[in-house]
PDB file of C-alpha atoms in Angstrom:
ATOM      1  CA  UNK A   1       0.000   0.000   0.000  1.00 64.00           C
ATOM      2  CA  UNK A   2       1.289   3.490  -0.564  1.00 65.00           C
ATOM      3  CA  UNK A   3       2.734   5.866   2.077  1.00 86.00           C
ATOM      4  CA  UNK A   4       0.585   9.106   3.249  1.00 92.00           C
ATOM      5  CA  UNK A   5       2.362  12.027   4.758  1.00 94.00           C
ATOM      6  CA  UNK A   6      -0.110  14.281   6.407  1.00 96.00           C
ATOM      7  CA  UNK A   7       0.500  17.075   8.769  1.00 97.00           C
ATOM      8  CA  UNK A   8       0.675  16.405  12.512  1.00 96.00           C
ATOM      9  CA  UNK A   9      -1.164  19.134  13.717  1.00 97.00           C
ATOM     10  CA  UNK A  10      -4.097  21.671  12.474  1.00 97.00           C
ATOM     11  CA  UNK A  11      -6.139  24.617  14.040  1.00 97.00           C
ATOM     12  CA  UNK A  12      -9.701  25.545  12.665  1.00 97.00           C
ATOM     13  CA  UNK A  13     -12.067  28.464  14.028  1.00 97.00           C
ATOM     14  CA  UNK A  14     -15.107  26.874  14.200  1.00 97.00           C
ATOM     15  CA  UNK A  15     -17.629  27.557  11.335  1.00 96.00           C
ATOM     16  CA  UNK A  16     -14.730  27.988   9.035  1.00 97.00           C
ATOM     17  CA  UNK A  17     -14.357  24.883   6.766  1.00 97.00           C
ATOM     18  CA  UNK A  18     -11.541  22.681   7.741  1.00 98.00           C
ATOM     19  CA  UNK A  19      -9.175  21.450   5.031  1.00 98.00           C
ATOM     20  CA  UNK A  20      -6.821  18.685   5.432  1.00 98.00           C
ATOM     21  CA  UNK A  21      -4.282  18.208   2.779  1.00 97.00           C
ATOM     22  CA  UNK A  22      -2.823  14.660   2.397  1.00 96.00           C
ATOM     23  CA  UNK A  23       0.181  13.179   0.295  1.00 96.00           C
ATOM     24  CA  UNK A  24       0.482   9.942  -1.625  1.00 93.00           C
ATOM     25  CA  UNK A  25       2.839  10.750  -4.039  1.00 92.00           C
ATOM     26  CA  UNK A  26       3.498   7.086  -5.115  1.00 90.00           C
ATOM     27  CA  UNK A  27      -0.458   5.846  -5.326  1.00 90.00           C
ATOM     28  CA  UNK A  28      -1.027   3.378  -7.862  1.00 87.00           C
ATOM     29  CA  UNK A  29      -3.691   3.078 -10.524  1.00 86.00           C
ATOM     30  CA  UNK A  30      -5.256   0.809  -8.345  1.00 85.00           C
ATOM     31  CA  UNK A  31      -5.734   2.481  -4.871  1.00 88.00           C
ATOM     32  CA  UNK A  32      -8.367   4.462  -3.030  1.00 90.00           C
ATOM     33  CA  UNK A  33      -7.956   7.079  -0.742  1.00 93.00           C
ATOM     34  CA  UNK A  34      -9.523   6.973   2.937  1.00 93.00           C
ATOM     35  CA  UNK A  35     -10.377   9.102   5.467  1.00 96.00           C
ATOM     36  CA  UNK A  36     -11.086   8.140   8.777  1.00 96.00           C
ATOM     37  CA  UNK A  37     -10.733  10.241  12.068  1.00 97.00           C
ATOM     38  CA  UNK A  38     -10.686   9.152  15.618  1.00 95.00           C
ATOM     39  CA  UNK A  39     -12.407  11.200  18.410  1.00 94.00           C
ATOM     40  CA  UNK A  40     -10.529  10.770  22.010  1.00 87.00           C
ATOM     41  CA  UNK A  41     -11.048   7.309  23.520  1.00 80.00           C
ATOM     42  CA  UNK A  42     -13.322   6.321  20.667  1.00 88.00           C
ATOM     43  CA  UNK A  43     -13.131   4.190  17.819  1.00 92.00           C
ATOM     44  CA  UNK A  44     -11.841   5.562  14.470  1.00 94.00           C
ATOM     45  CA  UNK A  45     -14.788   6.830  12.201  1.00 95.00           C
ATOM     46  CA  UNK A  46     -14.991   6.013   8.421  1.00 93.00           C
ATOM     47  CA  UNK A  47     -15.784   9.429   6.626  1.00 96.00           C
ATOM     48  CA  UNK A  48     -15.094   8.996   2.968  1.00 95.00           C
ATOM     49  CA  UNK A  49     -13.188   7.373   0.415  1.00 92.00           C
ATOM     50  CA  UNK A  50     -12.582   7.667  -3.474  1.00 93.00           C
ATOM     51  CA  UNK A  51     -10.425   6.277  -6.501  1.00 92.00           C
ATOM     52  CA  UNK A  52     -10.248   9.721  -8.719  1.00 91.00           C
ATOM     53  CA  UNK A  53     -13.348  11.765  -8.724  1.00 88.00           C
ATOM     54  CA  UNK A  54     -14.448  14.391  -6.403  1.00 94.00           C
ATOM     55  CA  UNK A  55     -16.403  13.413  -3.529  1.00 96.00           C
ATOM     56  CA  UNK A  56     -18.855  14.541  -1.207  1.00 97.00           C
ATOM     57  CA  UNK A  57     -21.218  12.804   1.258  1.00 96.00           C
ATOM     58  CA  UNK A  58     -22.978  14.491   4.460  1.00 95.00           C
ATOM     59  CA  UNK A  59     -20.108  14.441   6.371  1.00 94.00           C
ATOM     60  CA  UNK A  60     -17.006  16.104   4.102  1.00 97.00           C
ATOM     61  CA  UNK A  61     -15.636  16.178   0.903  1.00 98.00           C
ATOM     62  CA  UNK A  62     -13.274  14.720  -0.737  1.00 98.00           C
ATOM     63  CA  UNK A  63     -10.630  16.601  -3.669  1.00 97.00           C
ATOM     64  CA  UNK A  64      -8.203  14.242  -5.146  1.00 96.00           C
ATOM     65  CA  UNK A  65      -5.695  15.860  -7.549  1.00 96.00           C
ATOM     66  CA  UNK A  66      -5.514  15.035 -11.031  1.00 95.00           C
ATOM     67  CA  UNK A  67      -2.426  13.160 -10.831  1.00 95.00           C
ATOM     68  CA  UNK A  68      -3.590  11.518  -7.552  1.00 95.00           C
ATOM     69  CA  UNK A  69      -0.746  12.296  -5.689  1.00 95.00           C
ATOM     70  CA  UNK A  70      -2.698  14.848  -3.609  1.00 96.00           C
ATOM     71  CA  UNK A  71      -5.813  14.683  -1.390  1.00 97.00           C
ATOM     72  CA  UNK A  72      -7.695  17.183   0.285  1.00 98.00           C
ATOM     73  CA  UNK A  73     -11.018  16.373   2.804  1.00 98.00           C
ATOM     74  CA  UNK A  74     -12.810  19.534   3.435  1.00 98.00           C
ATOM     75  CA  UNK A  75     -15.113  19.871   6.176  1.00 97.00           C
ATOM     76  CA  UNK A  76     -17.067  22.119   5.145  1.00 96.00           C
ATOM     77  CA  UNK A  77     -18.340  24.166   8.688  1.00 94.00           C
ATOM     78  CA  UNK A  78     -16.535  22.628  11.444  1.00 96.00           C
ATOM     79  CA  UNK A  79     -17.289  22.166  14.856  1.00 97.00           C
ATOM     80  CA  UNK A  80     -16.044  21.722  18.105  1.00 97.00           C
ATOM     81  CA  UNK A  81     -16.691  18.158  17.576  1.00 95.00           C
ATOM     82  CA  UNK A  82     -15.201  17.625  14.713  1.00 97.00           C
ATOM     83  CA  UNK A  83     -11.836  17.837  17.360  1.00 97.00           C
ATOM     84  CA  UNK A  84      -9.997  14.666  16.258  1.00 97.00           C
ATOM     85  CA  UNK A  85      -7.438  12.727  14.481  1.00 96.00           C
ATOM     86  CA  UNK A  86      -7.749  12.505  11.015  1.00 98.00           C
ATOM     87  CA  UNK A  87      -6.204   9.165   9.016  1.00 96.00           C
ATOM     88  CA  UNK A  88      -5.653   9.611   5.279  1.00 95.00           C
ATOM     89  CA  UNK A  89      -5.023   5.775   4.078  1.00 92.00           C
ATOM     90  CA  UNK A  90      -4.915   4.745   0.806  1.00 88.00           C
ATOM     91  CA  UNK A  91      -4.465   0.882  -0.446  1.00 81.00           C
ATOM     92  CA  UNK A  92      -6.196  -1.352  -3.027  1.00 76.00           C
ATOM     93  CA  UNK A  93      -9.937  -1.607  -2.106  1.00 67.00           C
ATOM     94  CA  UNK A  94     -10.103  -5.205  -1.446  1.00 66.00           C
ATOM     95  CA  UNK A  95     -14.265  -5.053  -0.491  1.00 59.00           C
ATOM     96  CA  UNK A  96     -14.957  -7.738   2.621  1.00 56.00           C
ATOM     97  CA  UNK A  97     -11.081  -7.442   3.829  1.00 61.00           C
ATOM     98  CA  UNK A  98     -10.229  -4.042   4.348  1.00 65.00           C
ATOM     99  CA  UNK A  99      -6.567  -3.908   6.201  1.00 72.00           C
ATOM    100  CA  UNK A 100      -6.074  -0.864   6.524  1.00 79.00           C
ATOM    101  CA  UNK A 101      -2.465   0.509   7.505  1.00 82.00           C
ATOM    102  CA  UNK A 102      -2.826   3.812   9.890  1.00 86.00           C
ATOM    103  CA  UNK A 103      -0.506   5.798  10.368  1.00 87.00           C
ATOM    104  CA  UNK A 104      -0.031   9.129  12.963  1.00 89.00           C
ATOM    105  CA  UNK A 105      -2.650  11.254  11.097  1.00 95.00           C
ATOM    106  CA  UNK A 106      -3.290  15.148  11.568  1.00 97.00           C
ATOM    107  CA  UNK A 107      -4.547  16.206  14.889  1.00 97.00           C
ATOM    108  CA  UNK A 108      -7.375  18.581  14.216  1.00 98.00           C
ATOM    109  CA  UNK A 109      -8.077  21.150  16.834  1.00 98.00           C
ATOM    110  CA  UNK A 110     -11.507  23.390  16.377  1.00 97.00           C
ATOM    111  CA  UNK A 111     -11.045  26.492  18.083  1.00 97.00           C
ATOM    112  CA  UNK A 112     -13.833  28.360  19.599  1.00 95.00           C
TER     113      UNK A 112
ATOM    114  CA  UNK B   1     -24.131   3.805  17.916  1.00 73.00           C
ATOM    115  CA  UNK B   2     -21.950   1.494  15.216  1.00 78.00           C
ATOM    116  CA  UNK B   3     -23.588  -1.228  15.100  1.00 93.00           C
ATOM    117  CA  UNK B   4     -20.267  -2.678  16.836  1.00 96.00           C
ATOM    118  CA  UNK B   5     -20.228  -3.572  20.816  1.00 96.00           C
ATOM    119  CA  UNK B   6     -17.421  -4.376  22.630  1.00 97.00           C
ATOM    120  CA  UNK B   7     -17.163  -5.992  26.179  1.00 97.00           C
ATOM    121  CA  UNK B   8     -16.329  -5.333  28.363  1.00 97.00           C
ATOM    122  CA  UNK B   9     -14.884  -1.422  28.076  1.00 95.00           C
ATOM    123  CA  UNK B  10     -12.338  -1.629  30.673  1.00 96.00           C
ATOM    124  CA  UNK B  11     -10.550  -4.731  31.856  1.00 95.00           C
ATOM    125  CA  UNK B  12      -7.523  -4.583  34.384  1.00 95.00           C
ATOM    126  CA  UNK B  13      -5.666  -8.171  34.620  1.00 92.00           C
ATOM    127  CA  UNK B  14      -2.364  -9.743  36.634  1.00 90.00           C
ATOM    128  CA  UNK B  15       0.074 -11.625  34.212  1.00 88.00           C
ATOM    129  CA  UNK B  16      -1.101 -15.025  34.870  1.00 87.00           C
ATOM    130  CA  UNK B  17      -4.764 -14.280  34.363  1.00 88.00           C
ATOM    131  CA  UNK B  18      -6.761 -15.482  31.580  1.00 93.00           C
ATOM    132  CA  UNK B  19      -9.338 -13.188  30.024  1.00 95.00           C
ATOM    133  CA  UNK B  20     -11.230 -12.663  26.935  1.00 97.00           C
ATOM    134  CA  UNK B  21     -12.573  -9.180  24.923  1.00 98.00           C
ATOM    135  CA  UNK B  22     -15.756  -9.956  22.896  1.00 98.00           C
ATOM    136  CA  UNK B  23     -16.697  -8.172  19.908  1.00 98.00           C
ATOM    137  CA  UNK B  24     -20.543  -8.691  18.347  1.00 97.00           C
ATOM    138  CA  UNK B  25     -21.605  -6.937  14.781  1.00 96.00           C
ATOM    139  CA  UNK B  26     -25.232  -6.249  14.382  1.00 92.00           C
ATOM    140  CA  UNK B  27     -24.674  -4.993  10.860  1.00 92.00           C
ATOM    141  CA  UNK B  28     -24.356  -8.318   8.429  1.00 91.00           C
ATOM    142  CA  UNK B  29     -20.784  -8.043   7.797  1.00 91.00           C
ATOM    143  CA  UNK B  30     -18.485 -10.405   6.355  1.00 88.00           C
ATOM    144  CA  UNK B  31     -15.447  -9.621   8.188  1.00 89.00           C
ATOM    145  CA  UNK B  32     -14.566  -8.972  11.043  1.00 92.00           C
ATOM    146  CA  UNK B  33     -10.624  -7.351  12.476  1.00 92.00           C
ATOM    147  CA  UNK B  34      -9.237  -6.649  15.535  1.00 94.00           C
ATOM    148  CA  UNK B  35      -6.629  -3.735  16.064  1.00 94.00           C
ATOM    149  CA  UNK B  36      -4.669  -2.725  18.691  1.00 95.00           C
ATOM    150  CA  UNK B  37      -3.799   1.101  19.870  1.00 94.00           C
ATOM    151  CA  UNK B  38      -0.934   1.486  22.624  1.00 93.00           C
ATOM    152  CA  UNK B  39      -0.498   4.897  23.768  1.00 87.00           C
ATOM    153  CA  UNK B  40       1.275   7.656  21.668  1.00 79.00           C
ATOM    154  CA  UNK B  41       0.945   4.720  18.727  1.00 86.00           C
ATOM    155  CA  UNK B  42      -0.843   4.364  15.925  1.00 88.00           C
ATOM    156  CA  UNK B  43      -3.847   1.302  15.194  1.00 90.00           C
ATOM    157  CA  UNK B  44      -1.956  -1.863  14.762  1.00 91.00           C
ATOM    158  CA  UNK B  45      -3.984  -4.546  12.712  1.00 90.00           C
ATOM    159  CA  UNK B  46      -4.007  -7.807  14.542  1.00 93.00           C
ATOM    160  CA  UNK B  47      -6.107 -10.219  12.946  1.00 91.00           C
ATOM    161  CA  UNK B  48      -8.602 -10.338  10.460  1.00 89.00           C
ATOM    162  CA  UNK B  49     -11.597 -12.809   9.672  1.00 89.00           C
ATOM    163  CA  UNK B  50     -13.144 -12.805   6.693  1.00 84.00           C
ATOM    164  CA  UNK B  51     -16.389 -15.399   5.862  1.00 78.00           C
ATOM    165  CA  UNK B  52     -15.302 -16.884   9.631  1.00 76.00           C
ATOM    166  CA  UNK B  53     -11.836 -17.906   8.436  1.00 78.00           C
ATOM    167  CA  UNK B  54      -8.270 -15.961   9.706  1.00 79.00           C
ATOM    168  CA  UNK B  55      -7.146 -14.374   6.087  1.00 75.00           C
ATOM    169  CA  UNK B  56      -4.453 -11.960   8.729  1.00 73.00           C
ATOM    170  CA  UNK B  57      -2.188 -12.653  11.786  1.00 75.00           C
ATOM    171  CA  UNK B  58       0.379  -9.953  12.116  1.00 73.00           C
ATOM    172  CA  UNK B  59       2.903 -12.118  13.468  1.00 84.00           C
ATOM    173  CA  UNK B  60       0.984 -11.832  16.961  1.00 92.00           C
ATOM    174  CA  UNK B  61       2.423 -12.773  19.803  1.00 92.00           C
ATOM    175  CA  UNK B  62       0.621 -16.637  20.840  1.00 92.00           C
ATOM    176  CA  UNK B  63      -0.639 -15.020  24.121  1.00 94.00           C
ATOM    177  CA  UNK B  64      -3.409 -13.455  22.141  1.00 95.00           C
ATOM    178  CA  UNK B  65      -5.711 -15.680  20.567  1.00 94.00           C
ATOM    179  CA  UNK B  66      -8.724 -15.256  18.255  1.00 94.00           C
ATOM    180  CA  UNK B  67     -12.118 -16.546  17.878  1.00 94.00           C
ATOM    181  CA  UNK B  68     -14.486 -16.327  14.942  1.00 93.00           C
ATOM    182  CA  UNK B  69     -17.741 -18.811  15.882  1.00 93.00           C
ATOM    183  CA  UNK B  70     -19.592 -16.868  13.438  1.00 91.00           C
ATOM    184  CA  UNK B  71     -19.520 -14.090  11.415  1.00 89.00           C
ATOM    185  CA  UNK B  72     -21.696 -11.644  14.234  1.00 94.00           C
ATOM    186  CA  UNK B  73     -18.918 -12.827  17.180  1.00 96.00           C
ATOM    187  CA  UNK B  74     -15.155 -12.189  17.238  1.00 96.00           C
ATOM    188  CA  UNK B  75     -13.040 -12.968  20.510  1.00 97.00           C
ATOM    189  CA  UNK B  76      -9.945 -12.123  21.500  1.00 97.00           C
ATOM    190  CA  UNK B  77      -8.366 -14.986  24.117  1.00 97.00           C
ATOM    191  CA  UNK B  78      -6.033 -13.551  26.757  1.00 96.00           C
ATOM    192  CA  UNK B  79      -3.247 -15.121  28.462  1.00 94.00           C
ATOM    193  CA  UNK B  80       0.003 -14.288  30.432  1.00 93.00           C
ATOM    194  CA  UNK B  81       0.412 -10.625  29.005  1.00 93.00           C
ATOM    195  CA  UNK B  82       3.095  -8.430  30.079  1.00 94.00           C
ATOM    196  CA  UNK B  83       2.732  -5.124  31.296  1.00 93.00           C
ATOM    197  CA  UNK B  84       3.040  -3.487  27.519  1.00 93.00           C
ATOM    198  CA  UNK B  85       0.155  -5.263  26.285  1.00 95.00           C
ATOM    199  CA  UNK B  86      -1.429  -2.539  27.949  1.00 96.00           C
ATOM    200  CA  UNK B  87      -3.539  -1.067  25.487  1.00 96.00           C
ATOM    201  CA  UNK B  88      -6.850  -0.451  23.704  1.00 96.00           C
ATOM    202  CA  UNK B  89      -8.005  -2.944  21.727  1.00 97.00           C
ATOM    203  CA  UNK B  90     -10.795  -2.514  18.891  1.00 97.00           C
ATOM    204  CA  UNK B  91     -12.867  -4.466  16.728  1.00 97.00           C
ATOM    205  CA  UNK B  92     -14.270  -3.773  13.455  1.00 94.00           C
ATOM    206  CA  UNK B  93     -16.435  -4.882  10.885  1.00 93.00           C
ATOM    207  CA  UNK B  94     -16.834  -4.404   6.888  1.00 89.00           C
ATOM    208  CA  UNK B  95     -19.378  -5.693   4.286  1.00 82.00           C
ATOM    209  CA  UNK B  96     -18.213  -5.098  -0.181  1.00 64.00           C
ATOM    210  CA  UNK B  97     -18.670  -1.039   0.535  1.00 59.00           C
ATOM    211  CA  UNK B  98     -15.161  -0.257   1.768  1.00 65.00           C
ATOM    212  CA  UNK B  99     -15.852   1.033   5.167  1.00 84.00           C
ATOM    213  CA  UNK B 100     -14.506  -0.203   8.337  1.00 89.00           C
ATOM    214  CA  UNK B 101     -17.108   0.038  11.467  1.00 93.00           C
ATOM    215  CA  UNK B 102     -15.200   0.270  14.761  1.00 95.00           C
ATOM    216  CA  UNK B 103     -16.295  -0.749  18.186  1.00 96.00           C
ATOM    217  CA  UNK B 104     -15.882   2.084  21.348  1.00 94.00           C
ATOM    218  CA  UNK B 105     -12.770  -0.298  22.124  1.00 96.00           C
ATOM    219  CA  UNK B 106     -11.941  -2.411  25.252  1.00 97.00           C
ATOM    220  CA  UNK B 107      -9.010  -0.546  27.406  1.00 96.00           C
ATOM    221  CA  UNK B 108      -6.492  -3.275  28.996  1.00 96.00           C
ATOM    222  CA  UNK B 109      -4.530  -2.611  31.715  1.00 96.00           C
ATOM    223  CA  UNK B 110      -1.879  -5.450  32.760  1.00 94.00           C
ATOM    224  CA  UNK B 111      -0.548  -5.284  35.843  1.00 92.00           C
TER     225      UNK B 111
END
């Protein structure tokens, strides 16, 4: 599976949409790109994923570069509880056995 | 609410104890995964189950053990842990959409 490089840290006012850039310069044909995020003490939350279209669903959306070596998730008005880790993973969509590889993520911080 | 429960939510055991997390899916997923998160760390996959069969060991230490009965009930069988197995411990599920559904975790403490 490709490597993701993604900020460790982020600040957002809240209201103001929240965008989270994400690298996977050597992505193959092949792969999708996840996003996930993990509120303190909780279980990591699947938010979106895509292969090379733009993509959008009630919770964020999703801009993948042409090239697909870029990702961005926007949230579009965040909130204070939208506070999290955010994972950007991307491997070969492999439907019914999904191992997915985390890594350290960006640590999103919605200020008041 | 996931659709993924986990019990129990906190467990605290000695070294020689033997203990076990349970994981149920109320969703109709195919597989089912359990991952481990140690402090500072990021999610380690541990073992994956897919159609009730192991397709995934991580080259897991023999002191944790998995059970799959059936595809709504994963286990994870504990026995003499060390202190650093400290940890929490999550199950998920997935069905042919992509998306992993996590449990709220189980925290371990080893003393």
């Amino acid at each position: 599976d490709a490597k993701t490089t993604q900020p460790p840290s982020m600040d957002c006012a809240e209201g103001r949409a929240a965008n989270l850039p994400c690298n996977h310069s050597t992505i193959s044909g092949n792969e999708y790109v996840y996003w996930y995020r993990q509120i303190h003490s909780q279980g990591p939350q699947y938010i979106i994923h895509g292969l090379k279209n733009n993509e959008t669903n009630e919770m964020a959306s999703l801009i993948i570069t042409e090239d697909r070596k870029s990702s961005t998730l926007i949230l579009p008005h965040a909130t204070l509880r939208d506070t999290a880790v955010y994972y950007c993973i991307v491997r070969v969509a492999d439907f019914g056995n999904e191992k997915l590889t985390f890594g350290t993520g960006t640590r999103l911080t919605i200020i008041p | 609410e996931t659709g993924v429960t986990q019990t129990p939510r906190h467990l605290v055991m000695g070294m020689t104890n033997k203990k076990s997390l349970k994981c149920e899916q109320h969703l109709g997923h195919n597989a089912m995964y359990w991952y481990k998160q140690s402090a500072k760390k990021p999610l380690e996959l541990m073992f994956v189950y897919s159609l009730e069969e192991r397709v995934e060991n991580n080259s897991v230490p023999s002191r944790f053990s998995p059970e799959c009965p059936n595809s709504s009930h994963l286990f994870l069988h504990l026995h003499t842990l060390q202190p650093e197995d400290s940890a929490l411990y999550l199950c998920a599920s997935s069905h042919w959409t992509g998306e992993l559904f996590f449990g709220e975790g189980s925290r371990l403490t080893v003393l």
